[in-house]
Coordinates of C-alpha atoms and ligand atoms in Angstrom, one line a residue:
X1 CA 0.0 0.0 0.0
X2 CA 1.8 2.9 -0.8
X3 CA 2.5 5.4 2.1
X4 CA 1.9 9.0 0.1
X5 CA -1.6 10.3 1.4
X6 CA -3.6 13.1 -0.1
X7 CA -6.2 14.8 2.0
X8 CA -9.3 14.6 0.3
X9 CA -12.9 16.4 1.5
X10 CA -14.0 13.5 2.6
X11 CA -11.6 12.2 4.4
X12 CA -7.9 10.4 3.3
X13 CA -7.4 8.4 0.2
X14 CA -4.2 7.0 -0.8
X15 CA -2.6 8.6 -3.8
X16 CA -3.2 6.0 -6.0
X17 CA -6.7 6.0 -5.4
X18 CA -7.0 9.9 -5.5
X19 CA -5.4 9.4 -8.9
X20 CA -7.7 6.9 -9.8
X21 CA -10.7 8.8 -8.8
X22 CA -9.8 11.9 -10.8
X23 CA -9.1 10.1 -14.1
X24 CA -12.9 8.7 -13.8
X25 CA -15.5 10.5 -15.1
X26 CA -18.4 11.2 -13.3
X27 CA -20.6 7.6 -13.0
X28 CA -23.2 6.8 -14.8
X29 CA -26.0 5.6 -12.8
X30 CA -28.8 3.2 -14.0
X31 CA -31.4 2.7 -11.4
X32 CA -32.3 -1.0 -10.6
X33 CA -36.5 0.2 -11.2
X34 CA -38.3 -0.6 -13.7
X35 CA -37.8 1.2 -17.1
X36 CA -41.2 1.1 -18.1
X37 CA -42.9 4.0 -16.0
X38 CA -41.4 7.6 -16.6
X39 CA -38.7 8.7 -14.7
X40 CA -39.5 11.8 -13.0
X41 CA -36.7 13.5 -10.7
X42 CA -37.2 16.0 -7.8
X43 CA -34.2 18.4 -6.9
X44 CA -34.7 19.5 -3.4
X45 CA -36.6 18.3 -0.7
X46 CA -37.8 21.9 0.8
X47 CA -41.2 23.2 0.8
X48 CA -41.6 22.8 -2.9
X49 CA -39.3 19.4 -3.5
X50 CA -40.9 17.3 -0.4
X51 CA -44.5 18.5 -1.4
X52 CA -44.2 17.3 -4.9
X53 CA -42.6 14.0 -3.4
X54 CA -46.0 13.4 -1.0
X55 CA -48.2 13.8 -4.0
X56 CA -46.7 12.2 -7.1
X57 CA -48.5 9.0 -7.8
X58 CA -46.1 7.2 -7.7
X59 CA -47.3 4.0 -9.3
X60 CA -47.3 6.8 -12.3
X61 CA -43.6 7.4 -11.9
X62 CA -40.4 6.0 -11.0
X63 CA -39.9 8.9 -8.4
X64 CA -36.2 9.8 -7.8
X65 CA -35.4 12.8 -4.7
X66 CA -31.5 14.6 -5.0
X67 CA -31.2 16.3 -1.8
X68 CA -28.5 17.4 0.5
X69 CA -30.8 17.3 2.9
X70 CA -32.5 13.7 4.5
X71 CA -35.0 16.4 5.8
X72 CA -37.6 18.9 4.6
X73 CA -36.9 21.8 7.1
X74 CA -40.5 23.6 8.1
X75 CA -38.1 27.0 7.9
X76 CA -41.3 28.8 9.8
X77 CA -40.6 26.9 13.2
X78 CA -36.9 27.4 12.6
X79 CA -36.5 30.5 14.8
X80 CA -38.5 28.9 17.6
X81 CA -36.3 26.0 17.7
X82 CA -33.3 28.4 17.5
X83 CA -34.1 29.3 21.2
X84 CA -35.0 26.3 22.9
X85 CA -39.3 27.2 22.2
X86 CA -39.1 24.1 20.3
X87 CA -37.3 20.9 20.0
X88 CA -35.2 20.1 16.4
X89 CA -37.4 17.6 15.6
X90 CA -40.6 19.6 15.4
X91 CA -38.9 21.6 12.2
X92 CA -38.0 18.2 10.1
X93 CA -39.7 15.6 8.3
X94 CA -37.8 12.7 7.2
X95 CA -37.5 12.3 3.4
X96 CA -37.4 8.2 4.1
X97 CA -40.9 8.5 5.3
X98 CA -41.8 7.8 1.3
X99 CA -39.2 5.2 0.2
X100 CA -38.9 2.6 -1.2
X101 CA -41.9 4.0 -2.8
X102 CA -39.5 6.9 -4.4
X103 CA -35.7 6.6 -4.6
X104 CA -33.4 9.2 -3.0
X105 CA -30.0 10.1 -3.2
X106 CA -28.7 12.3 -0.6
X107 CA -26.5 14.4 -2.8
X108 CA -26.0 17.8 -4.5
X109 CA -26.4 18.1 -8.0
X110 CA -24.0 20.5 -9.7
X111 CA -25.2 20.4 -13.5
X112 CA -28.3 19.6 -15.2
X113 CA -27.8 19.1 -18.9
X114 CA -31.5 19.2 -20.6
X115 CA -30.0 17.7 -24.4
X116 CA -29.4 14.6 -23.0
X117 CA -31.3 14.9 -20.0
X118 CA -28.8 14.4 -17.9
X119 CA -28.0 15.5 -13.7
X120 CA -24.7 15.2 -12.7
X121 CA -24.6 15.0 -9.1
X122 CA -21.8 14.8 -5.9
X123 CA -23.1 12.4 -2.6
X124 CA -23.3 14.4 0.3
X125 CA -23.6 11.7 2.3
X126 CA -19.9 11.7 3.1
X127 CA -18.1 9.9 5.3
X128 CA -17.4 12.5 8.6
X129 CA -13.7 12.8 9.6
X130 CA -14.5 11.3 12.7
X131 CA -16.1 8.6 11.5
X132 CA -13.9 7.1 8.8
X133 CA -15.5 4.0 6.8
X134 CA -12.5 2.2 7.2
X135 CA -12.5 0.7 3.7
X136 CA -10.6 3.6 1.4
X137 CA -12.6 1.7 -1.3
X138 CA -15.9 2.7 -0.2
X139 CA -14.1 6.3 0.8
X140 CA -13.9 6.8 -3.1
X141 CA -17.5 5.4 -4.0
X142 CA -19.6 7.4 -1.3
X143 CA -17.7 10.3 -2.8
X144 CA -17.8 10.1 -6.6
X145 CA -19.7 11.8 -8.7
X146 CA -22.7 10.4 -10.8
X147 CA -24.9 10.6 -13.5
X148 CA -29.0 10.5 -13.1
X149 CA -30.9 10.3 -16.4
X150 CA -34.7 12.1 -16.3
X151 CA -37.5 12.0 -18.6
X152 CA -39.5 15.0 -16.5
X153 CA -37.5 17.1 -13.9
X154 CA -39.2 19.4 -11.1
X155 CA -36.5 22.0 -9.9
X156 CA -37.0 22.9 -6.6
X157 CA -33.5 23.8 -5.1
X158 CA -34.6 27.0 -3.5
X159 CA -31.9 29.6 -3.1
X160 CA -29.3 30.6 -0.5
X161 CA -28.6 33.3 1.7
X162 CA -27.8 37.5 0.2
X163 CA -24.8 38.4 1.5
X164 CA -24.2 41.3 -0.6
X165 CA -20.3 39.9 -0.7
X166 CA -20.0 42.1 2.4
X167 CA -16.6 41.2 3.8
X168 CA -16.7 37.9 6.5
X169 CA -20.4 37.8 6.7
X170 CA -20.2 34.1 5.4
X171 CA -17.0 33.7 8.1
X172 CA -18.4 35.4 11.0
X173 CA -22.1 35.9 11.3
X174 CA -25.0 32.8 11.4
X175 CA -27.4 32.5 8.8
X176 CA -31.0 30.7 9.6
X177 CA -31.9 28.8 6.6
X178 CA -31.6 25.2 7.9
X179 CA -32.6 22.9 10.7
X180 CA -28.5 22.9 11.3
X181 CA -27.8 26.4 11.3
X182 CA -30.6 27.2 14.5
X183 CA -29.0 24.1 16.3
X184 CA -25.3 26.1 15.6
X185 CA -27.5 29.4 17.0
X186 CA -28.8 27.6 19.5
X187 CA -25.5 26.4 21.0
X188 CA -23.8 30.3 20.8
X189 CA -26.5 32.0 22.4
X190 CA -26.2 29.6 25.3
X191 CA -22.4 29.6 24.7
X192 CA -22.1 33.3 25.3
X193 CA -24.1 33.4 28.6
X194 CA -21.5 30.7 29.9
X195 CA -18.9 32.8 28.6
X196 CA -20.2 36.1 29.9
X197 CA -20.5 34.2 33.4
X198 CA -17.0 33.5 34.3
X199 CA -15.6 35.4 36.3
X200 CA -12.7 37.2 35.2
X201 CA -14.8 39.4 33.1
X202 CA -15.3 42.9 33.1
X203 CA -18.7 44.2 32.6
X204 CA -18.3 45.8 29.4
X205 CA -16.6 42.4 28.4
X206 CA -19.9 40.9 29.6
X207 CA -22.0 43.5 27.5
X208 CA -20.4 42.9 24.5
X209 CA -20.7 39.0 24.6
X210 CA -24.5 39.7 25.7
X211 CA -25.2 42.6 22.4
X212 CA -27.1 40.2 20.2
X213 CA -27.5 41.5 16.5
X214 CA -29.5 41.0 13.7
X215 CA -29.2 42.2 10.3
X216 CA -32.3 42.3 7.9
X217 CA -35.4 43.4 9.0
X218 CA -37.6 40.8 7.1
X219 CA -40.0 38.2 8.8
X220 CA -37.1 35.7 9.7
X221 CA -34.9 38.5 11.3
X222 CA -38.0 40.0 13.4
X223 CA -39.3 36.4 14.3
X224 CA -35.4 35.2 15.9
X225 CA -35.4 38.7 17.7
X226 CA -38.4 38.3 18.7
X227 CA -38.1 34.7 20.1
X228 CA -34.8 35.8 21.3
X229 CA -36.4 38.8 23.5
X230 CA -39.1 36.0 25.0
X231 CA -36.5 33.3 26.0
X232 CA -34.6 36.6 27.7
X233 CA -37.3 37.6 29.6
X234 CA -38.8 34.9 30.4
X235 CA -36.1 32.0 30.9
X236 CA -32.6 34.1 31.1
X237 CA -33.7 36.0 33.7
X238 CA -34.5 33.2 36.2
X239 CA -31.1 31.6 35.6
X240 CA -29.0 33.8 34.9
X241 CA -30.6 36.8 36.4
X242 CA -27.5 39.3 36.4
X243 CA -26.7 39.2 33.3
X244 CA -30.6 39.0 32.0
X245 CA -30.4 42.9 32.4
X246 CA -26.5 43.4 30.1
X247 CA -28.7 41.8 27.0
X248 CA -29.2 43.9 23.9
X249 CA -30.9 42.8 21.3
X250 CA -30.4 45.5 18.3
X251 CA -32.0 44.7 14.2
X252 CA -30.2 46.7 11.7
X253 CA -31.5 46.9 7.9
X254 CA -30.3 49.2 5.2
X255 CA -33.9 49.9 4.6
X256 CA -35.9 52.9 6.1
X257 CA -38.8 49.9 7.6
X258 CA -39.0 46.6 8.6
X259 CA -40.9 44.3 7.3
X260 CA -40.9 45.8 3.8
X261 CA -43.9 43.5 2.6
X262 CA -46.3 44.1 5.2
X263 CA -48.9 46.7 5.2
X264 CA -47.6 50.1 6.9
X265 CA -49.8 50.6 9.8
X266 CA -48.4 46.7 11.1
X267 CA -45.2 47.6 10.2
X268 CA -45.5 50.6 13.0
X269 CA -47.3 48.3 15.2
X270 CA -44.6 46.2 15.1
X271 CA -41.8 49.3 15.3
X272 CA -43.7 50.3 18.5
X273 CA -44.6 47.1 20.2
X274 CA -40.7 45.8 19.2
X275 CA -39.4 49.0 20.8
X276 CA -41.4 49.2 23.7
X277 CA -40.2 45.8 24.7
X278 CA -36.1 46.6 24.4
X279 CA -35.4 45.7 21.0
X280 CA -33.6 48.2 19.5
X281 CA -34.5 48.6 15.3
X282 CA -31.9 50.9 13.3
X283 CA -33.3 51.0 9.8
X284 CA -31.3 53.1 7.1
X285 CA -28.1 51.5 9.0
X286 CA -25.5 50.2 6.7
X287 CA -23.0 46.9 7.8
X288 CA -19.7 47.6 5.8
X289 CA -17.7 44.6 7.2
X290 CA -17.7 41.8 9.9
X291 CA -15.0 40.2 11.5
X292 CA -14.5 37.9 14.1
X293 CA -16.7 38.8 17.3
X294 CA -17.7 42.3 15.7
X295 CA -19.2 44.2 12.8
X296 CA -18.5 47.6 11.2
X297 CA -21.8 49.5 10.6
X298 CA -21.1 53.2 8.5
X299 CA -23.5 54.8 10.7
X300 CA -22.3 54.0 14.3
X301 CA -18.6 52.3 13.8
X302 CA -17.8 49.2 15.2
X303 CA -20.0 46.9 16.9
X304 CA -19.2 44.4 19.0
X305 CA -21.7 41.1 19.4
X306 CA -21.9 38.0 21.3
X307 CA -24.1 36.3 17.7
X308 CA -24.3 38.1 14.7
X309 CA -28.0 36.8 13.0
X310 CA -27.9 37.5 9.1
X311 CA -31.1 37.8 7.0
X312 CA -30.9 40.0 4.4
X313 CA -32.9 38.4 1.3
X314 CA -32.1 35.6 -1.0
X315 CA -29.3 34.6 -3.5
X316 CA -29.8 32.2 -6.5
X317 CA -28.8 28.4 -5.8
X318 CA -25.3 27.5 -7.5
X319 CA -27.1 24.9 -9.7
X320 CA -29.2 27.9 -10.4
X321 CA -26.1 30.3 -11.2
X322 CA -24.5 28.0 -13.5
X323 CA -26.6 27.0 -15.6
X324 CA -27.0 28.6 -19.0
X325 CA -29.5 27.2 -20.3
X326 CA -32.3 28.9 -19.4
X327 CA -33.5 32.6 -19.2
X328 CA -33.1 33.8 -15.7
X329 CA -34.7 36.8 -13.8
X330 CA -32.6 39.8 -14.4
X331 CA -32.5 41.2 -10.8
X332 CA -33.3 38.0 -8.4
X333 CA -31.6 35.3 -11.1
X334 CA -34.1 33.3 -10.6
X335 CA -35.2 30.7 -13.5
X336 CA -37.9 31.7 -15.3
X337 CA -40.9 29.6 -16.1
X338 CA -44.5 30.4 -17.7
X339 CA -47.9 30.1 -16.1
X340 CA -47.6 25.8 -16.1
X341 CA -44.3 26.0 -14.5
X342 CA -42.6 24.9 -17.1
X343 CA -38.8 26.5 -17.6
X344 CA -38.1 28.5 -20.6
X345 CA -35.2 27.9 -21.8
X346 CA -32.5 30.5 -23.5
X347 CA -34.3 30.3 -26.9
X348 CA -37.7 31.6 -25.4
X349 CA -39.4 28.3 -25.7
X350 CA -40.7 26.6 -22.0
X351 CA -39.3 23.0 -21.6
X352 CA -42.4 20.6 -22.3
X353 CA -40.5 18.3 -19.5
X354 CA -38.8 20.6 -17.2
X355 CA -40.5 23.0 -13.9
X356 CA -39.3 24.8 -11.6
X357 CA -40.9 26.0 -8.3
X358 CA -40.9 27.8 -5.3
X359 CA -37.5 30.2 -4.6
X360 CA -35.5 28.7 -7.4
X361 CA -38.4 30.1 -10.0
X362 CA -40.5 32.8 -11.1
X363 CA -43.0 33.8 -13.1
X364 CA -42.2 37.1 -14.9
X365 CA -46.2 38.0 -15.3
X366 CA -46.8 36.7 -11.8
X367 CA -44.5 38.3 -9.4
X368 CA -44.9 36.5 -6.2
X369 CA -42.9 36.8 -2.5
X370 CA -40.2 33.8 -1.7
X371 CA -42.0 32.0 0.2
X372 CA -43.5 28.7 1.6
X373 CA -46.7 29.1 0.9
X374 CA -46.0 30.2 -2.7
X375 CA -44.0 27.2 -3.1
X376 CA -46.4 24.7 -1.7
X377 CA -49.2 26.1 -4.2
X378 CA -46.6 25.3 -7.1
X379 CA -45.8 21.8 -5.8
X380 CA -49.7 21.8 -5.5
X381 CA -50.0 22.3 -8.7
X382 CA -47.2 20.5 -10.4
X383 CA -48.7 17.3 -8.6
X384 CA -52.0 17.6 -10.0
X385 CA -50.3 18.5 -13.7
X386 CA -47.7 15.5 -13.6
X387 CA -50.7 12.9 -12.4
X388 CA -52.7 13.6 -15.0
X389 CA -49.8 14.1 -17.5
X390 CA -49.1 10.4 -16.4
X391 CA -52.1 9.6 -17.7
X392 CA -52.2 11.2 -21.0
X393 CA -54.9 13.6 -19.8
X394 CA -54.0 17.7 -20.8
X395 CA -53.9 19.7 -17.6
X396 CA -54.6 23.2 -19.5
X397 CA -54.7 25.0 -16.3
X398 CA -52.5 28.0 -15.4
X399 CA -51.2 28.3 -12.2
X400 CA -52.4 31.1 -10.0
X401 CA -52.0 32.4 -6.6
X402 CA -54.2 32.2 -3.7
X403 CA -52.8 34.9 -1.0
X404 CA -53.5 33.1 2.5
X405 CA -52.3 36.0 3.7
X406 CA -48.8 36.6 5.6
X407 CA -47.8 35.8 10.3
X408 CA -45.0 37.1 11.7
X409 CA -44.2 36.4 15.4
X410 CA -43.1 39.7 17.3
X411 CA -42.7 37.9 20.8
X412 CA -44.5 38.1 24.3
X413 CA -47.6 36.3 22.9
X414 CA -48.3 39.0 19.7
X415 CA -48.2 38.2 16.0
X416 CA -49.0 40.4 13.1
X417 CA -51.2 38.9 10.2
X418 CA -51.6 40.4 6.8
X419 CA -54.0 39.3 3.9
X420 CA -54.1 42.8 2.8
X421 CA -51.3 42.9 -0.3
X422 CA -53.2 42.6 -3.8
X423 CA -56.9 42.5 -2.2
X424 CA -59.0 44.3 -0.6
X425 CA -59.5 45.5 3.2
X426 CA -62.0 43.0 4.3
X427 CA -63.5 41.4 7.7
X428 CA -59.8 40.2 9.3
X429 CA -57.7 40.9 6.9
X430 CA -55.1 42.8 8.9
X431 CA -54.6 41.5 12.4
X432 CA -52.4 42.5 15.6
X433 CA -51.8 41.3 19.0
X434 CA -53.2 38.1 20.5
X435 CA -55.5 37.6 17.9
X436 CA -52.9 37.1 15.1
X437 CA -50.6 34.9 17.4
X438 CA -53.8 32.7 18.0
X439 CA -53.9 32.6 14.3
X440 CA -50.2 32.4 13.5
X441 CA -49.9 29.3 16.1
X442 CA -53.2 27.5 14.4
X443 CA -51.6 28.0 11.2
X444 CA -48.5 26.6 11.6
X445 CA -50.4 23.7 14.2
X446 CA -52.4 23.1 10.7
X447 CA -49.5 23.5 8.5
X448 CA -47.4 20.9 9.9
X449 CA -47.1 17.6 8.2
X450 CA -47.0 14.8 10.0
X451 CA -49.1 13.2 13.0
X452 CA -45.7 13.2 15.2
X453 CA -45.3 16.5 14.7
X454 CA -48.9 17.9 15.3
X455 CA -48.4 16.0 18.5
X456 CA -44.8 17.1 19.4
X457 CA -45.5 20.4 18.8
X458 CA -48.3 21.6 20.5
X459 CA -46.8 19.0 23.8
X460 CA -43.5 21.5 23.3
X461 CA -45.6 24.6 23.6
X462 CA -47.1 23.3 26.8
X463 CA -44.1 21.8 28.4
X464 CA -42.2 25.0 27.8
X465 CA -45.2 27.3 29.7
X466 CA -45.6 25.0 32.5
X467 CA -41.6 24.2 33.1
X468 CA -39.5 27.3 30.9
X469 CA -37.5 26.5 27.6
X470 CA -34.9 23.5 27.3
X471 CA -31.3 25.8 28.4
X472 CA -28.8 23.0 28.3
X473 CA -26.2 23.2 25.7
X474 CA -24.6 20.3 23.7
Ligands
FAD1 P1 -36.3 25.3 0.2 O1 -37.4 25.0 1.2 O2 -35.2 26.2 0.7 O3 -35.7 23.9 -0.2 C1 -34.6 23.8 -1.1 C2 -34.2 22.3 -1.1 O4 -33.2 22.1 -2.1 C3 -33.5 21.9 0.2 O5 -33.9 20.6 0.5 C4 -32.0 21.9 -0.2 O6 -31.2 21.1 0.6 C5 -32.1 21.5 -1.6 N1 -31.0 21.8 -2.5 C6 -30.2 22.9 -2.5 N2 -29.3 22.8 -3.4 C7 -29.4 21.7 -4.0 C8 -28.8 21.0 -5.1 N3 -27.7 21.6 -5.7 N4 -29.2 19.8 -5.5 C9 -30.3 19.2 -4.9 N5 -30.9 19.8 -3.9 C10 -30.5 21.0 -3.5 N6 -42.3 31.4 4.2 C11 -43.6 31.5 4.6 O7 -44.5 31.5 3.7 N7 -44.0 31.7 5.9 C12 -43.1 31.7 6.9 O8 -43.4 31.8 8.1 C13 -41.7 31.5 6.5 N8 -40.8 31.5 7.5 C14 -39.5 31.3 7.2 C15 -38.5 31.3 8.2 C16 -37.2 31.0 7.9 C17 -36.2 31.0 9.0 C18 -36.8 30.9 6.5 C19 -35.3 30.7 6.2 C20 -37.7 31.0 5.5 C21 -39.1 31.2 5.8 N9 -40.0 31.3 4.8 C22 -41.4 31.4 5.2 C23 -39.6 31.2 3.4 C24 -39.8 29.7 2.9 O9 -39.1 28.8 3.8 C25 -39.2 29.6 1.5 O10 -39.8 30.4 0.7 C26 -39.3 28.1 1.1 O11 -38.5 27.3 1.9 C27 -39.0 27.9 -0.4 O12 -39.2 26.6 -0.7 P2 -38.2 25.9 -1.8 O13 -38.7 24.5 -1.9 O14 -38.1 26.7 -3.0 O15 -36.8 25.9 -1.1

């Protein structure tokens, strides 16, 4: 066995394996199913991905999932489960719930070519460092890149965190787009109240670990700071109750209001009700650069934090970015489709065989928000289209948009709710106070997928009232 290692990203293979691997083309993959039924791949298995996954007759189909991800995330619950409101498990459904009915691969794929009708996809189901497979053989298969033919391909990849390429935001701050980035959250907030209790520190040192910001004044940035202002006052402060009154929770956005897409009296309800409670909001405020432990804002200099929360809007998905195939939005890059969904590609034409939905797409004539409910109409849609398509019955219809109306959580027990955007004021269309969190909880009760989950959940939110949030730290 020869002695000259390379290190690899997944872990330590031999040079002449490393060799080996890079003279190999990517693998082509032939599924063990049945070649008779059509072969219909889902990318992503987010709001959009996993809902076209529980719909797809899949006696139709031979159903295929590529996700990084064994887990759809429900991203609404995210911030609650950031702060301990919640456990992990109430935010995830497991993909494997619907094999071996549908295949999936755990994996990213990097290319889709739609002449040959090709994916060409990278496992992220990667041995961890930690946790070597032993076999270097098996190293090199998990890891190598292959091949997935389609005949009809539903896009659904989403999109990842704007950063602006402000300098170290991707080193420095946490982003909440992911089951895995609230546990991270999770683990710093309680981190840096351990920290800020030893005892060699000065106050200010204290004060600085304690200065909790947020950047982006959308939903997800108001709904952590919110959460983070209730497990403050109402768990911090009975266990660690000196250092309950050092926390500062501040939300910066470049913009001159929060909550951009929300009508403008609840965006002052919110201003006022936010303020009133400590929460400091400094719109028109401008982050220039973030390093380790602190940011630089143009308006006020440097700022030092404890957590740096970053939510500023969406960028297009790699897969999204490289392909050039298709026409793409000019400002959000998003792919565009038509009114069926379908994706049109670079010659103006819509693919008879490709969609895309939820953040990953857009219609140009349809310009709807990035979010879940938009993307679990599309899926909606898509798996009444692809069902009948499977059985050579036209679906004619053109998708369209039925505004539920928008929730956002901003803490001690209030919620704003907002059906108001494209229709007409009518009976309950705008709603503040305990009134919309009533309706933001039953919504997100109702949304939730599973049986577990509508049991878990509501079990979390009583345990938590009657015995305080879960503060332990892995
Ligand atoms: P996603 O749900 O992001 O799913 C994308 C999927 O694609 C993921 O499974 C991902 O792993 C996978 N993927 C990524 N790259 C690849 C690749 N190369 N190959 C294969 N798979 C890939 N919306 C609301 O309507 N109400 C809310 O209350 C709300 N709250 C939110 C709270 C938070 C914290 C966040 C982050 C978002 C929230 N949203 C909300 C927005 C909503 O979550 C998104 O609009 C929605 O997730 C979009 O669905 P999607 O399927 O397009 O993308």
């Amino acid at each position: 066995m020869s002695l000259v290692t390379t290190h690899h990203p997944y872990g330590v293979l031999n040079l002449a394996q490393a060799t080996a691997r890079r003279a190999f083309s990517p693998r082509y993959f032939s599924s063990s199913a049945p070649r008779s039924k059509p072969r219909a791949v889902i990318l992503g298995s987010g709001w959009g991905g996993y809902n076209v996954l529980r719909g797809i007759n899949k006696q139709e189909y031979n159903v295929t999932v590529i996700s990084p991800n064994t887990y759809f995330n429900f991203t609404p619950l995210l911030a609650s489960t950031a702060v301990g409101t919640l456990e992990f498990r109430c935010a995830v459904e497991p993909v494997r719930r619907y094999t071996p009915e549908a295949t999936f691969y755990q994996a990213w794929c990097d290319e889709i070519d739609f002449m040959t009708k090709q994916l060409k996809c990278t496992p992220a189901s990667r041995p961890s460092e930690s946790e070597p497979t032993g076999d270097s053989d098996t190293l090199v298969k998990v890891a190598e890149p292959f091949t997935i033919p389609f005949d009809k391909l539903i896009i659904a990849v989403g999109a990842y965190s704007q950063t602006f390429n402000i300098p170290g935001v991707k080193e420095h701050a946490h982003f909440l787009k992911d089951v895995k980035d609230a546990r991270k959250i999770r683990s710093r907030i309680f981190e840096c109240f351990e920290q800020a209790s030893q005892p060699l520190l000065s106050d200010i040192e204290r004060r600085n670990l304690l200065n909790f910001c947020i950047v982006g004044g959308g939903p997800t940035g108001i709904e952590f700071s919110a959460e983070l202002h209730d497990l403050i006052h109402s768990d911090i402060v009975r266990h660690y109750p000196s250092l309950a009154r050092l926390c500062k929770i501040t939300v910066y956005d470049v913009a001159p209001h929060i909550l951009g897409s929300f009508d403008q009296s609840l965006r002052s309800y919110t201003e006022k009700t936010l303020s009133r409670e400590g929460i400091r909001i400094l719109t028109n405020h401008h982050v220039e650069r973030v390093e380790k432990g602190k940011m630089i804002v143009k308006e006020v200099g440097e700022v030092p934090f404890g957590i740096l929360v970053w939510s500023t809007g969406l960028s297009p998905n790699p897969v999204v970015a490289g392909t050039s195939a298709v026409t793409k939005h000019e400002k959000t890059g998003s792919i565009i489709t038509d009114e069926h969904l379908n994706v049109i590609m670079t010659d103006g034409k819509p693919n008879p065989d490709v969609w895309a939905i939820g953040d990953a797409a857009v219609i140009p004539d349809q310009p709807l928000p990035a979010t879940a409910q938009v993307a679990a109409q599309k899926a909606q849609y898509m798996v009444k289209k692809l069902n009948k398509i499977a059985k050579d019955k036209p679906y004619p219809r053109q998708f369209s948009f039925h505004n539920k109306g928008s929730l956002a959580y901003i803490g001690n027990w209030k919620a704003i709710y907002d059906r108001t955007p494209g229709e007409a004021e009518t009976f309950m269309s705008k709603e503040t106070g305990r009134v919309a969190w009533l309706l933001w909880r039953s919504a997100y009760f109702t949304m939730t997928l599973s049986l577990r989950n509508k049991i878990l959940i509501p079990t979390c939110w009583f345990l938590n009232w009657i015995f305080g949030r879960d503060i332990t730290r892995f």
